[in-house]
mmCIF file of C-alpha atoms and ligand atoms in Angstrom:
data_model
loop_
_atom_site.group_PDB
_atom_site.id
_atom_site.type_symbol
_atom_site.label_atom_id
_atom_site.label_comp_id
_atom_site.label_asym_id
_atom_site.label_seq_id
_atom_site.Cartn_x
_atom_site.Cartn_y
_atom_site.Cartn_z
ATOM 1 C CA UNK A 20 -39.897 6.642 41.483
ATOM 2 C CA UNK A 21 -37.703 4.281 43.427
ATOM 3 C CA UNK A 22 -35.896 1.702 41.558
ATOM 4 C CA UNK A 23 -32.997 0.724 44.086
ATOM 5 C CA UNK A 24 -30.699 1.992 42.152
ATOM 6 C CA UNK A 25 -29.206 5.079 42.857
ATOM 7 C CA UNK A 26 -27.205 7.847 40.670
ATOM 8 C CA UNK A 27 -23.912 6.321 41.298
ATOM 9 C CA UNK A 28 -24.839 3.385 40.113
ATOM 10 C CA UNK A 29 -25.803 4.086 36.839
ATOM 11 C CA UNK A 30 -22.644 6.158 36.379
ATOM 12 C CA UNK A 31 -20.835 3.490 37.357
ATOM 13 C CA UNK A 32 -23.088 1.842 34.642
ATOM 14 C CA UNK A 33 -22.315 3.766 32.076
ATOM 15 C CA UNK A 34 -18.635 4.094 32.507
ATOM 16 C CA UNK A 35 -18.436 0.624 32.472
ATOM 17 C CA UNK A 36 -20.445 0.465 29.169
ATOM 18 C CA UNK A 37 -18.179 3.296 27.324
ATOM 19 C CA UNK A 38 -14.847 1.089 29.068
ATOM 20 C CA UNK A 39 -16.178 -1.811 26.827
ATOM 21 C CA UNK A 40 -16.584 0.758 23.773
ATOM 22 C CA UNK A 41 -20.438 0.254 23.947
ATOM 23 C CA UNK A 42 -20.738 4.140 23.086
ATOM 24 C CA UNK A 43 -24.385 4.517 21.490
ATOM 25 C CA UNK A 44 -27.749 3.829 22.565
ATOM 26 C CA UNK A 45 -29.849 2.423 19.933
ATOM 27 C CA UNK A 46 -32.868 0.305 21.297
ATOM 28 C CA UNK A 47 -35.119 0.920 24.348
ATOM 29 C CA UNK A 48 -35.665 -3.449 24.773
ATOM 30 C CA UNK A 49 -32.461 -5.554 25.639
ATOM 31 C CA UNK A 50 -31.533 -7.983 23.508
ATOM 32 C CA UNK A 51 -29.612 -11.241 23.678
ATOM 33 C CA UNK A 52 -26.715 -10.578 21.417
ATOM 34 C CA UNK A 53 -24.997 -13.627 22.366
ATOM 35 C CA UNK A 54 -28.054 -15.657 21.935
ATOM 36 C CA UNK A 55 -28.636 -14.040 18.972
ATOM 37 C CA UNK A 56 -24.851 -14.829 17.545
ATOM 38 C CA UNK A 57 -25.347 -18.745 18.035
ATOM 39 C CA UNK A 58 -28.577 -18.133 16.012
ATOM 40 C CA UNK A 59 -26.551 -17.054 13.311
ATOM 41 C CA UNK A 60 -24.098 -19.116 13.251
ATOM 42 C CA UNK A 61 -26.553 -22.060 12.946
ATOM 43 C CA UNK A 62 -28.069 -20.104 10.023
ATOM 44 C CA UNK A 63 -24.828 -19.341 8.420
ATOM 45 C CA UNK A 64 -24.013 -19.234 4.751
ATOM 46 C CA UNK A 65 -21.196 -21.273 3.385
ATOM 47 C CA UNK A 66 -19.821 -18.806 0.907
ATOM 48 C CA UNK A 67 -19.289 -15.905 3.099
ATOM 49 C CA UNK A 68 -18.363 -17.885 5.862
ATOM 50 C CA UNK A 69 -15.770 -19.617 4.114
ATOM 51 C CA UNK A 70 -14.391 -16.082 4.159
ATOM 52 C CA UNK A 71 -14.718 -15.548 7.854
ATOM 53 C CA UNK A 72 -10.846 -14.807 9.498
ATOM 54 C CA UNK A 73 -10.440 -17.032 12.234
ATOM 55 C CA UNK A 74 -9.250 -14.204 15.158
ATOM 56 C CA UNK A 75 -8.888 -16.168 17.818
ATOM 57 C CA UNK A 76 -5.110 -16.632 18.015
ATOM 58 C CA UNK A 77 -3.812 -13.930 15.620
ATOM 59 C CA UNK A 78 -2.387 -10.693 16.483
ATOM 60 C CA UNK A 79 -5.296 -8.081 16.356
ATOM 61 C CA UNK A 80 -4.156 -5.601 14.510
ATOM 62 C CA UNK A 81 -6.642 -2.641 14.357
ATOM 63 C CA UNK A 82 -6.564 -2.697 18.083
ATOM 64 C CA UNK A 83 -10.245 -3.025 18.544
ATOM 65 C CA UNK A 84 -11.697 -4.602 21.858
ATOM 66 C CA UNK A 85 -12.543 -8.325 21.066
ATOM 67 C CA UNK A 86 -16.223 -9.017 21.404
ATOM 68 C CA UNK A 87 -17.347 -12.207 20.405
ATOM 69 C CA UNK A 88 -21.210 -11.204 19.610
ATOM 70 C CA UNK A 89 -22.821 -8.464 17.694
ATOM 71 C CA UNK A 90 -22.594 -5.144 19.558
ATOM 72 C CA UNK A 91 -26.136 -3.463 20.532
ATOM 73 C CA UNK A 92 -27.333 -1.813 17.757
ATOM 74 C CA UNK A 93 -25.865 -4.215 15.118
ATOM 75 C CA UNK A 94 -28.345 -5.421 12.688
ATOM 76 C CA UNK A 95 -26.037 -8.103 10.495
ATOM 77 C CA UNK A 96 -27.028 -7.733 6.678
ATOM 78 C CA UNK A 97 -28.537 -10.991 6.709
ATOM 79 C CA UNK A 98 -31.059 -9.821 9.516
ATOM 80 C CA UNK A 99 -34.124 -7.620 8.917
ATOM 81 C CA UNK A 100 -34.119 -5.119 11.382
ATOM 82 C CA UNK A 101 -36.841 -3.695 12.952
ATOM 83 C CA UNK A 102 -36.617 0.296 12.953
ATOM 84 C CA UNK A 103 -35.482 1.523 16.392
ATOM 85 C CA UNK A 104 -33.530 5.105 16.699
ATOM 86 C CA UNK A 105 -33.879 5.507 13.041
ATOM 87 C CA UNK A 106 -37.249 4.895 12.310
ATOM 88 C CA UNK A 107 -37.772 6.486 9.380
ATOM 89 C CA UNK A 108 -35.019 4.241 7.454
ATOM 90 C CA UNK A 109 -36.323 1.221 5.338
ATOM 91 C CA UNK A 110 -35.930 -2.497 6.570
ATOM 92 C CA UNK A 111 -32.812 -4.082 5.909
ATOM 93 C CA UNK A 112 -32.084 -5.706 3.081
ATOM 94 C CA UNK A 113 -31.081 -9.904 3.583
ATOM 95 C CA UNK A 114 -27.432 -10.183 3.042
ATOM 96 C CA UNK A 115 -27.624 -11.677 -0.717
ATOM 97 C CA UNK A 116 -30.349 -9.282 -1.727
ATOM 98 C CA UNK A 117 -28.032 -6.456 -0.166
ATOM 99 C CA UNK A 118 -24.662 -7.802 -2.139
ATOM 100 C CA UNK A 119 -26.736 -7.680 -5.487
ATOM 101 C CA UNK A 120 -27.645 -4.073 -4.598
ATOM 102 C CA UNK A 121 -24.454 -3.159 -3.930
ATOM 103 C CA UNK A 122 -23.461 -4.393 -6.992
ATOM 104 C CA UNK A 123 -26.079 -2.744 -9.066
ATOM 105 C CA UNK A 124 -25.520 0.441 -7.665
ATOM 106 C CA UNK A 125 -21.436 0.545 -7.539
ATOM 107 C CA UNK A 126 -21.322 -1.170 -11.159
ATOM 108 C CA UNK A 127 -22.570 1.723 -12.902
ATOM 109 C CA UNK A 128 -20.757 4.431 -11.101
ATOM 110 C CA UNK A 129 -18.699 5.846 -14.033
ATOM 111 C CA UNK A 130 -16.871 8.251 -11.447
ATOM 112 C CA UNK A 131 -16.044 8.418 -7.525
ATOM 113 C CA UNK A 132 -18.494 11.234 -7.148
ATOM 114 C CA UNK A 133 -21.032 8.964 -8.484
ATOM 115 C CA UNK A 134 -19.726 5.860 -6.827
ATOM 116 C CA UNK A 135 -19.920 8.256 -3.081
ATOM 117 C CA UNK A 136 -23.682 9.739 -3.892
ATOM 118 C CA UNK A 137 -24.538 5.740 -4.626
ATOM 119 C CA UNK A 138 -22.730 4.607 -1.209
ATOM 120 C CA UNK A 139 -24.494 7.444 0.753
ATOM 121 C CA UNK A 140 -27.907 6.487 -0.641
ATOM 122 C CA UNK A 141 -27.157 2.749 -0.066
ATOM 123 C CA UNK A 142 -29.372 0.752 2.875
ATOM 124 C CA UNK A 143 -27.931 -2.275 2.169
ATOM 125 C CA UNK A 144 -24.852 -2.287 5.175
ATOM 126 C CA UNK A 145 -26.178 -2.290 8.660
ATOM 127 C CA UNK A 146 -23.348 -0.112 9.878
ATOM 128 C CA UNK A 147 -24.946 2.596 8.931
ATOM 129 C CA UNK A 148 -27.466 2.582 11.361
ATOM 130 C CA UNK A 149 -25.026 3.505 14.471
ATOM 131 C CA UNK A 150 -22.173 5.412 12.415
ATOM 132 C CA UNK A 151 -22.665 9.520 12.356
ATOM 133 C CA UNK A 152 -20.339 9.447 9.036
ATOM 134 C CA UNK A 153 -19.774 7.870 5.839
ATOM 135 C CA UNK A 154 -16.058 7.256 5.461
ATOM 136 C CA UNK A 155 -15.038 7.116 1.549
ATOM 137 C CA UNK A 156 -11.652 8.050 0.987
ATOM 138 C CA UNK A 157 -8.509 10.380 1.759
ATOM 139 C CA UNK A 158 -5.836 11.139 -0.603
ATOM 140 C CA UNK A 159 -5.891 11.199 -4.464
ATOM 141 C CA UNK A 160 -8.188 10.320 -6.385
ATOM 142 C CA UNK A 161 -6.309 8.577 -8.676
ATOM 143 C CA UNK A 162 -3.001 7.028 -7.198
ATOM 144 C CA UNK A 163 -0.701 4.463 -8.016
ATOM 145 C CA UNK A 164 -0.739 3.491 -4.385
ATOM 146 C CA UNK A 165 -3.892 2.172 -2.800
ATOM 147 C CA UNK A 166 -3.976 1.969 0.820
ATOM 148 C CA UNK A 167 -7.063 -0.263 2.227
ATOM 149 C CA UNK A 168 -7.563 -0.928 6.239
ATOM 150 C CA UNK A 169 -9.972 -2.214 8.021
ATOM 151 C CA UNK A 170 -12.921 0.008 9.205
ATOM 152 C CA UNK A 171 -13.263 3.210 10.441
ATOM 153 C CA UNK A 172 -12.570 4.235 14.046
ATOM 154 C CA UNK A 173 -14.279 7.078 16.452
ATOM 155 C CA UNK A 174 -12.124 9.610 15.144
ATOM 156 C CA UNK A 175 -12.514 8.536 11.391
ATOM 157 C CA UNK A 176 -16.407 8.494 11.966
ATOM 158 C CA UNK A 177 -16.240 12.142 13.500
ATOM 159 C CA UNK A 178 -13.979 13.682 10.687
ATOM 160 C CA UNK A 179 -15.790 11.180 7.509
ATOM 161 C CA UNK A 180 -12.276 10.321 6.753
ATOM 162 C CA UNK A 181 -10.354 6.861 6.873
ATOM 163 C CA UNK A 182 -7.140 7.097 9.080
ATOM 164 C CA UNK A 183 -7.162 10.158 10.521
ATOM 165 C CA UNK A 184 -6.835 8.949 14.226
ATOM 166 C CA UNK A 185 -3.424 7.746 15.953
ATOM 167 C CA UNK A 186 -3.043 4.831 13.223
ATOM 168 C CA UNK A 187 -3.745 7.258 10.854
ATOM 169 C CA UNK A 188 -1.288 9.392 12.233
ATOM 170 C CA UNK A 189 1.442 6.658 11.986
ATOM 171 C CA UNK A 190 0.545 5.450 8.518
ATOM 172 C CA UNK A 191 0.841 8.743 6.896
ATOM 173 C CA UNK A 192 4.527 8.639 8.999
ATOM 174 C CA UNK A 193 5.168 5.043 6.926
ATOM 175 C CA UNK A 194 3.868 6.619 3.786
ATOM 176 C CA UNK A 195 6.424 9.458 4.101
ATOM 177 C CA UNK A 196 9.323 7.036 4.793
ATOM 178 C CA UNK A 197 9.126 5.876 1.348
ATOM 179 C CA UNK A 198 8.238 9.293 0.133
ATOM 180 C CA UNK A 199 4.684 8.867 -0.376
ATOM 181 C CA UNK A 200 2.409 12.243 1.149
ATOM 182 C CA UNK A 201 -1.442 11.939 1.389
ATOM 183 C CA UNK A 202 -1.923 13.621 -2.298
ATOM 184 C CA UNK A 203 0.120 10.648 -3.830
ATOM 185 C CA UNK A 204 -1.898 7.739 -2.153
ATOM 186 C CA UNK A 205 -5.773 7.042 -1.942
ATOM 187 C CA UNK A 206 -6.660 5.547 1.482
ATOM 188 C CA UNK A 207 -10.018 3.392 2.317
ATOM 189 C CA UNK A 208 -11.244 0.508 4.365
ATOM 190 C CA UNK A 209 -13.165 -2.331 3.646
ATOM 191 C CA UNK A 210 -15.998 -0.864 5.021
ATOM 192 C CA UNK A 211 -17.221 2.354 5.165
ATOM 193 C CA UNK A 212 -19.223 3.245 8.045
ATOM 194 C CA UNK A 213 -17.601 2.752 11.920
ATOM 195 C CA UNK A 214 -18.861 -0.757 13.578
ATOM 196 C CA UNK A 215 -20.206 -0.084 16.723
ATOM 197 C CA UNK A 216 -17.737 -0.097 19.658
ATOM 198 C CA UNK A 217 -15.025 -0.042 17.072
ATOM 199 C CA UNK A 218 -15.442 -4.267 16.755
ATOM 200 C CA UNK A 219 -14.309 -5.759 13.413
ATOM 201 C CA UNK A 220 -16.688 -6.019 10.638
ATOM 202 C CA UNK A 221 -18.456 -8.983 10.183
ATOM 203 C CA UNK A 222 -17.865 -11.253 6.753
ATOM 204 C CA UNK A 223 -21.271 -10.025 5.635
ATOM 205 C CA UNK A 224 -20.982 -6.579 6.415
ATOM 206 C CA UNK A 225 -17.626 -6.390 4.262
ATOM 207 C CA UNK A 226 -19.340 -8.574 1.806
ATOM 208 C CA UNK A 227 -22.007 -6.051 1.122
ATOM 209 C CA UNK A 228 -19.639 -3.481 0.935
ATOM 210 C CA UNK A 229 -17.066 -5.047 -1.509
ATOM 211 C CA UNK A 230 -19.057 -4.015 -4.669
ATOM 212 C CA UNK A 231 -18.679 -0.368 -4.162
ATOM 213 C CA UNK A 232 -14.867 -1.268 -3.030
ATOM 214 C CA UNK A 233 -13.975 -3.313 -6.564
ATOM 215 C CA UNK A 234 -15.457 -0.343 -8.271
ATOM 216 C CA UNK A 235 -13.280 2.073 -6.302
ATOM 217 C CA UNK A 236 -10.482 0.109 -6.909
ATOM 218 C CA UNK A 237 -11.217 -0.057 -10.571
ATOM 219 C CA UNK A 238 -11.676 3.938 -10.583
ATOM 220 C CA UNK A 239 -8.743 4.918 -8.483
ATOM 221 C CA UNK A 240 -6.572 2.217 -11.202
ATOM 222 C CA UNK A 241 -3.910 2.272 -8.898
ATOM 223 C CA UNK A 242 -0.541 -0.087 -9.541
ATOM 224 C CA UNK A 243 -0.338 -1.484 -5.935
ATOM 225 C CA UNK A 244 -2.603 -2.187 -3.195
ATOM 226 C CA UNK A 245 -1.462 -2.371 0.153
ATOM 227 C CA UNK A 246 -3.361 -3.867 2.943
ATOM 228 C CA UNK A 247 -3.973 -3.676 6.176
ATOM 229 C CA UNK A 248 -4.328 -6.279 8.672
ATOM 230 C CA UNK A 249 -6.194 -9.559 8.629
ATOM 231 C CA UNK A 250 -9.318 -8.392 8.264
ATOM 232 C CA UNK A 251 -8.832 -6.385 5.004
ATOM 233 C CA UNK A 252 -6.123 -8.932 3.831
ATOM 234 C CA UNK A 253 -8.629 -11.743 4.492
ATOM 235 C CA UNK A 254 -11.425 -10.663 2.744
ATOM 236 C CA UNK A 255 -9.413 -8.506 -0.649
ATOM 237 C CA UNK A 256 -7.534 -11.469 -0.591
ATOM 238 C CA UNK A 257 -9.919 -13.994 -0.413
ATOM 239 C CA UNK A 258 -7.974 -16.585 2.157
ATOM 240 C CA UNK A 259 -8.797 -17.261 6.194
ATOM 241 C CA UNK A 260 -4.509 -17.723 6.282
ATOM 242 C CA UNK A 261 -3.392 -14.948 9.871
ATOM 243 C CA UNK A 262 -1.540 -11.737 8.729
ATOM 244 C CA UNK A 263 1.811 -13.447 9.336
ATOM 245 C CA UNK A 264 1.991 -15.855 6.846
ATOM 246 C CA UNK A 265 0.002 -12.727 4.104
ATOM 247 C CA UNK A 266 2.309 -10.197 4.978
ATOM 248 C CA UNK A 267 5.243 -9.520 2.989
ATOM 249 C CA UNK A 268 4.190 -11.656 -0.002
ATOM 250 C CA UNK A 269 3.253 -10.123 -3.507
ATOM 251 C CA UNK A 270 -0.566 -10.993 -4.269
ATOM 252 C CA UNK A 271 -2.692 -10.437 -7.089
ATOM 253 C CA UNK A 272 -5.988 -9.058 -6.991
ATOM 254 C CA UNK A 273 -8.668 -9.017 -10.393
ATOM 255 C CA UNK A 274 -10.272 -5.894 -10.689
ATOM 256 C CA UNK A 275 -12.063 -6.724 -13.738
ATOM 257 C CA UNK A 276 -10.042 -8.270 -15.611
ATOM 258 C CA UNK A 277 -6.886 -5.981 -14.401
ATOM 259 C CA UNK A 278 -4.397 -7.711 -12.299
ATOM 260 C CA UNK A 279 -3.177 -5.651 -9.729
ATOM 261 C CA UNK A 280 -0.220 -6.160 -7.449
ATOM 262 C CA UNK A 281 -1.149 -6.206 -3.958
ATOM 263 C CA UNK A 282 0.995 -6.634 -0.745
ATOM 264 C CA UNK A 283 -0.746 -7.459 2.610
ATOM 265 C CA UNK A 284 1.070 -6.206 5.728
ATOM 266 C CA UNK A 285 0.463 -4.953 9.764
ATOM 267 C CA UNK A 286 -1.877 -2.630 10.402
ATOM 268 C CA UNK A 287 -0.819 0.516 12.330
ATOM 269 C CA UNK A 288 -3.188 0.104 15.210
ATOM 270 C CA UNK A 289 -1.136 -3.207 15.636
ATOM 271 C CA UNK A 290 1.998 -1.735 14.763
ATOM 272 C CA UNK A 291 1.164 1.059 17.967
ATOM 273 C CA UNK A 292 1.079 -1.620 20.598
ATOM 274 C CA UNK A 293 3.721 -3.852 18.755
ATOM 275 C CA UNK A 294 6.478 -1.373 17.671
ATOM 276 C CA UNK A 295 8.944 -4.185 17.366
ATOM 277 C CA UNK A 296 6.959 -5.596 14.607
ATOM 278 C CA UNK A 297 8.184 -1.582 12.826
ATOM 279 C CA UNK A 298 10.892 -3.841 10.909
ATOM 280 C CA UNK A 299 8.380 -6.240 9.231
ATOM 281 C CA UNK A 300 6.228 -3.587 8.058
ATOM 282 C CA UNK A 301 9.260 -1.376 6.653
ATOM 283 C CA UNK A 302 10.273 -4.276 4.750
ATOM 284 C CA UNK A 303 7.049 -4.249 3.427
ATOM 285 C CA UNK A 304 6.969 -0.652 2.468
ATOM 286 C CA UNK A 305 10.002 -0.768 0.957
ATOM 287 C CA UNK A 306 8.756 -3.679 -1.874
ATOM 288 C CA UNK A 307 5.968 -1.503 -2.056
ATOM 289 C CA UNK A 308 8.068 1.820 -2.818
ATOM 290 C CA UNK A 309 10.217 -0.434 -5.588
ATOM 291 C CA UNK A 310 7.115 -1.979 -7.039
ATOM 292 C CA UNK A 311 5.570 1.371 -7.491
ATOM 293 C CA UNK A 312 9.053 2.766 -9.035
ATOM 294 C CA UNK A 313 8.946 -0.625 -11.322
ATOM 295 C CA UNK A 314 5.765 -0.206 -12.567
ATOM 296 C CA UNK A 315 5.273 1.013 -16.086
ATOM 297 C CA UNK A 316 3.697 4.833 -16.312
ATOM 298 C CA UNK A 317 1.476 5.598 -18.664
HETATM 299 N N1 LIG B 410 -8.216 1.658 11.310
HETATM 300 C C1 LIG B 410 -8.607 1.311 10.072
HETATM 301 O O1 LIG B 410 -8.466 0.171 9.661
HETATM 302 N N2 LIG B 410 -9.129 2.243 9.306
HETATM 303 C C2 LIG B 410 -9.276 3.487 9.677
HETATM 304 O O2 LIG B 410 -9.782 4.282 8.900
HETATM 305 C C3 LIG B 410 -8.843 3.827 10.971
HETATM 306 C C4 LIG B 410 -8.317 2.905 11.767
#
């Protein structure tokens, strides 16, 4: 069949798309994303985007490309999605319906194992869809030190473990400078399955998962969160304020009635391309270290 377009081209094509990070093919029929973005906003709820982190002029710290609409592929929670390369999966759930799943199913969970069998049968998070792995944890399972980033990367989503890539690499390098090795920490994200083309995860998307995160947190019962970058800082913390102004500042964050001391700071990814910003974030580790050696063992 001639198309006027040759072989080349659609190399050229393709290399272009995995330049941009758009790595997975997930629908035969184009679709306006950007379009399809505006939509949303129109359509937005107040609650969750009251959340949503202004990115615009802050340092990005996971080092993901910017995009400014939905990848291909990426059904929002608050959209019903009509089955493409997974067919056989159920409809999306809309976002609020999703949330009170999520909280049905991660309230109950009386143990991690429970709380990861509950995640891996959830269909509430649209991630899913385009990630090949479910990314709970790595580390302890109980820790006084809980380390929560952002969302996994290609490397995390290959492995089904958070931070196991080059950020990885350097946050278990910051971990050992105050002493801290992977059995002494437990390490997560906000979300749990890779966004497509490694772009941030939307408001709803971390929304959706936060149930099954509170519950984690409540299970691991760790003395001090750390967090990292904007994203994760925005939405534990529940503020749109940049990473600069969180970072370095003691927090608290309810788990259920259990105040928990948490400290924002720069992600890794961030602190890769930034390595002058190193000083910040050992300050930073180093309240964490004495906060951790301060707090009362039971
Ligand atoms: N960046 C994150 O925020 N989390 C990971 O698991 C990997 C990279």
């Amino acid at each position: 069949m001639t198309t006027g377009i040759d072989k080349q081209d659609i190399r050229a094509l393709y290399e272009w798309y995995a330049s941009i990070g758009a790595d997975l093919d997930v629908a035969r029929e184009p679709t306006n994303w950007f379009e399809l973005a505006e939509r949303q906003k129109g359509e937005a709820r107040a609650p969750v985007q009251a959340r949503s982190p202004a990115r615009a002029t802050e340092p990005r710290p996971s080092g993901r490309p910017e995009m400014s609409a939905p990848a291909p592929g990426l059904h929002a929670a608050g959209q019903s999605r009509t089955p493409q390369r997974s067919g056989d999966r159920p409809a999306l759930l809309r976002s609020s319906e999703a949330v009170m799943a999520a909280r049905e199913a991660a309230g109950a969970a009386q143990s991690l194992d429970v709380l990861h069998e509950r995640l891996a049968a959830f269909e509430g998070c649209g991630l899913k869809a385009t990630a090949k792995s479910l990314c709970f944890y790595r580390g302890a399972p109980q820790a006084r030190l809980m380390v929560i980033g952002e969302a996994p990367g290609r490397d995390e989503d290959i492995q089904g473990k958070p931070f196991v890539g080059r950020a990885g690499r350097l946050l278990d390098k910051m971990l050992a400078a105050i002493n801290l090795s992977e059995n002494d920490v437990h390490i997560t994200n906000i979300v749990y399955w890779r966004p497509p083309g490694n772009r941030n995860p939307t408001p709803e998307e971390a929304e959706v998962c936060r149930p099954f995160l509170a519950r984690q947190i409540e299970l691991v019962a760790p003395d001090v969160l750390f967090i990292l970058g904007r994203p994760a800082a925005n939405q534990l913390l529940e503020t749109t304020q940049g990473i600069m102004k969180l970072r370095g500042k003691w927090r608290s964050f309810d788990a259920s009635g259990r105040s928990i001391r948490a400290m924002a700071s720069l992600h890794p990814a961030y602190l890769l391309r930034t390595p002058a910003a190193k000083r910040m974030a050992w300050r930073d580790l180093l309240a964490v270290r004495s906060a951790i050696d301060e707090a009362p063992t039971d």
